[in-house]
Amino acid sequence: LFLNHAISRKAKRNKGRLLPERLRPEQRALAKYIFPGGALDDIGHTVAEMELAGFEVHDVEGWRMHYARTCEMWCQRLMARKSEAIALVGEAKYRIYVAYLAGCALAFERGTARLFQTLCSKSAKRPSPLPPTRADLYR
């Protein structure tokens, strides 16, 4: 089984074609300081690529509001241990991560950032390794 836990963005359309996302200043800062070389995909494209790679998708679940709360709590805990954090990584990096976590909490809360968990397995000509319904996954 493969569980993909990924932050994503909303798909963009223009005259029926998907467009690459233009980076806003805060996105450029993320790309430079937090996730160098990283990029956000939309869930539709992610699922399509999984299928093209030979995976069977069993479940997709949105975790946006859970992650909004998670980022908020991480930010609060980081600020509560400011002195220790600065001693470990310096003032500049501390400030970058406080801004990142606070911004992420807002982005997930407002729906401008999304988080999905996608459960899949390698496609096979045999029964699925999973129970037949989502309810069975949580028993």
Tab-separated table of C-alpha atoms in Angstrom:
chain	number	residue	atom	x	y	z
A	1	LEU	CA	0.000	0.000	0.000
A	2	PHE	CA	1.051	3.581	-0.686
A	3	LEU	CA	-0.317	6.528	1.316
A	4	ASN	CA	0.453	9.871	-0.296
A	5	HIS	CA	0.049	12.741	2.197
A	6	ALA	CA	0.401	15.922	0.165
A	7	ILE	CA	-0.303	19.629	0.313
A	8	SER	CA	-1.977	20.692	-2.907
A	9	ARG	CA	-3.483	23.661	-4.689
A	10	LYS	CA	-6.735	24.248	-6.515
A	11	ALA	CA	-6.655	23.376	-10.225
A	12	LYS	CA	-6.585	26.399	-12.535
A	13	ARG	CA	-8.428	26.613	-15.878
A	14	ASN	CA	-8.159	29.013	-18.781
A	15	LYS	CA	-10.126	28.319	-21.960
A	16	GLY	CA	-10.251	24.607	-21.170
A	17	ARG	CA	-6.505	24.230	-20.586
A	18	LEU	CA	-4.812	23.746	-17.268
A	19	LEU	CA	-2.257	26.457	-16.646
A	20	PRO	CA	0.876	26.390	-14.519
A	21	GLU	CA	0.422	28.383	-11.350
A	22	ARG	CA	1.999	31.849	-11.254
A	23	LEU	CA	3.926	32.338	-8.061
A	24	ARG	CA	2.873	35.122	-5.719
A	25	PRO	CA	5.559	36.727	-3.500
A	26	GLU	CA	4.730	34.492	-0.526
A	27	GLN	CA	4.965	31.425	-2.778
A	28	ARG	CA	8.368	32.531	-4.037
A	29	ALA	CA	9.522	32.865	-0.414
A	30	LEU	CA	8.285	29.334	0.312
A	31	ALA	CA	10.142	28.005	-2.713
A	32	LYS	CA	13.320	29.780	-1.637
A	33	TYR	CA	13.388	29.250	2.143
A	34	ILE	CA	11.120	26.326	3.071
A	35	PHE	CA	10.785	23.934	0.103
A	36	PRO	CA	13.575	24.624	-2.403
A	37	GLY	CA	12.681	22.980	-5.696
A	38	GLY	CA	9.178	22.120	-4.482
A	39	ALA	CA	5.922	22.793	-6.299
A	40	LEU	CA	2.264	22.210	-5.486
A	41	ASP	CA	0.122	20.020	-7.695
A	42	ASP	CA	-3.664	19.760	-7.774
A	43	ILE	CA	-5.328	16.567	-6.531
A	44	GLY	CA	-6.818	15.699	-9.928
A	45	HIS	CA	-3.429	15.704	-11.605
A	46	THR	CA	-1.875	13.761	-8.719
A	47	VAL	CA	-4.513	11.014	-8.951
A	48	ALA	CA	-4.214	10.855	-12.748
A	49	GLU	CA	-0.433	10.468	-12.496
A	50	MET	CA	-0.805	7.743	-9.866
A	51	GLU	CA	-3.063	5.793	-12.213
A	52	LEU	CA	-0.685	6.306	-15.138
A	53	ALA	CA	2.114	4.938	-12.920
A	54	GLY	CA	0.151	1.738	-12.364
A	55	PHE	CA	-1.517	2.445	-9.035
A	56	GLU	CA	-5.142	1.752	-8.181
A	57	VAL	CA	-6.599	4.576	-6.074
A	58	HIS	CA	-8.672	3.264	-3.167
A	59	ASP	CA	-9.448	6.401	-1.180
A	60	VAL	CA	-8.888	10.161	-1.213
A	61	GLU	CA	-9.576	12.138	1.943
A	62	GLY	CA	-9.317	15.878	2.541
A	63	TRP	CA	-7.431	16.923	5.684
A	64	ARG	CA	-7.430	20.699	5.132
A	65	MET	CA	-9.070	21.757	8.402
A	66	HIS	CA	-7.049	19.248	10.437
A	67	TYR	CA	-3.860	20.684	8.972
A	68	ALA	CA	-5.003	24.270	9.622
A	69	ARG	CA	-5.193	23.392	13.310
A	70	THR	CA	-1.914	21.440	13.196
A	71	CYS	CA	-0.014	24.398	11.702
A	72	GLU	CA	-1.598	26.767	14.227
A	73	MET	CA	-0.489	24.543	17.116
A	74	TRP	CA	3.027	24.101	15.698
A	75	CYS	CA	3.327	27.889	15.382
A	76	GLN	CA	2.161	28.429	18.971
A	77	ARG	CA	4.600	25.825	20.284
A	78	LEU	CA	7.489	27.271	18.289
A	79	MET	CA	6.758	30.774	19.631
A	80	ALA	CA	6.495	29.408	23.177
A	81	ARG	CA	10.050	28.068	22.823
A	82	LYS	CA	11.436	31.074	20.969
A	83	SER	CA	14.710	31.319	22.906
A	84	GLU	CA	15.537	27.645	22.382
A	85	ALA	CA	14.644	27.802	18.695
A	86	ILE	CA	16.774	30.897	18.089
A	87	ALA	CA	19.688	29.265	19.910
A	88	LEU	CA	19.411	26.276	17.555
A	89	VAL	CA	18.781	27.945	14.178
A	90	GLY	CA	19.178	31.715	14.593
A	91	GLU	CA	16.739	34.630	14.584
A	92	ALA	CA	16.234	34.782	10.806
A	93	LYS	CA	15.292	31.118	10.394
A	94	TYR	CA	13.066	31.278	13.478
A	95	ARG	CA	11.146	34.231	11.993
A	96	ILE	CA	10.840	32.505	8.616
A	97	TYR	CA	9.286	29.422	10.206
A	98	VAL	CA	6.912	31.396	12.437
A	99	ALA	CA	5.697	33.299	9.361
A	100	TYR	CA	5.463	30.060	7.360
A	101	LEU	CA	3.428	28.205	9.990
A	102	ALA	CA	1.109	31.164	10.675
A	103	GLY	CA	0.597	31.695	6.947
A	104	CYS	CA	-0.068	28.005	6.367
A	105	ALA	CA	-2.642	27.907	9.154
A	106	LEU	CA	-4.509	30.762	7.447
A	107	ALA	CA	-4.139	29.286	3.960
A	108	PHE	CA	-5.582	25.932	5.036
A	109	GLU	CA	-8.358	27.609	7.025
A	110	ARG	CA	-9.361	29.770	4.037
A	111	GLY	CA	-9.046	26.961	1.499
A	112	THR	CA	-6.231	28.475	-0.553
A	113	ALA	CA	-4.086	25.483	0.415
A	114	ARG	CA	-5.377	21.945	0.634
A	115	LEU	CA	-4.143	18.674	2.052
A	116	PHE	CA	-5.132	15.230	0.835
A	117	GLN	CA	-4.281	11.704	1.807
A	118	THR	CA	-4.545	9.345	-1.147
A	119	LEU	CA	-4.410	5.615	-0.501
A	120	CYS	CA	-3.464	3.367	-3.400
A	121	SER	CA	-1.833	0.082	-4.265
A	122	LYS	CA	-0.082	-1.328	-7.293
A	123	SER	CA	-2.747	-2.462	-9.760
A	124	ALA	CA	-3.069	-6.220	-9.939
A	125	LYS	CA	-5.398	-8.770	-11.462
A	126	ARG	CA	-6.466	-9.986	-8.047
A	127	PRO	CA	-8.732	-8.766	-5.242
A	128	SER	CA	-7.829	-5.489	-3.542
A	129	PRO	CA	-5.805	-5.769	-0.317
A	130	LEU	CA	-8.277	-3.420	1.397
A	131	PRO	CA	-11.731	-3.798	2.942
A	132	PRO	CA	-14.590	-2.948	0.556
A	133	THR	CA	-15.698	0.343	2.174
A	134	ARG	CA	-14.163	3.361	3.890
A	135	ALA	CA	-16.088	2.539	7.064
A	136	ASP	CA	-14.212	-0.768	7.216
A	137	LEU	CA	-10.891	1.110	7.089
A	138	TYR	CA	-11.655	2.764	10.443
A	139	ARG	CA	-12.747	-0.331	12.396
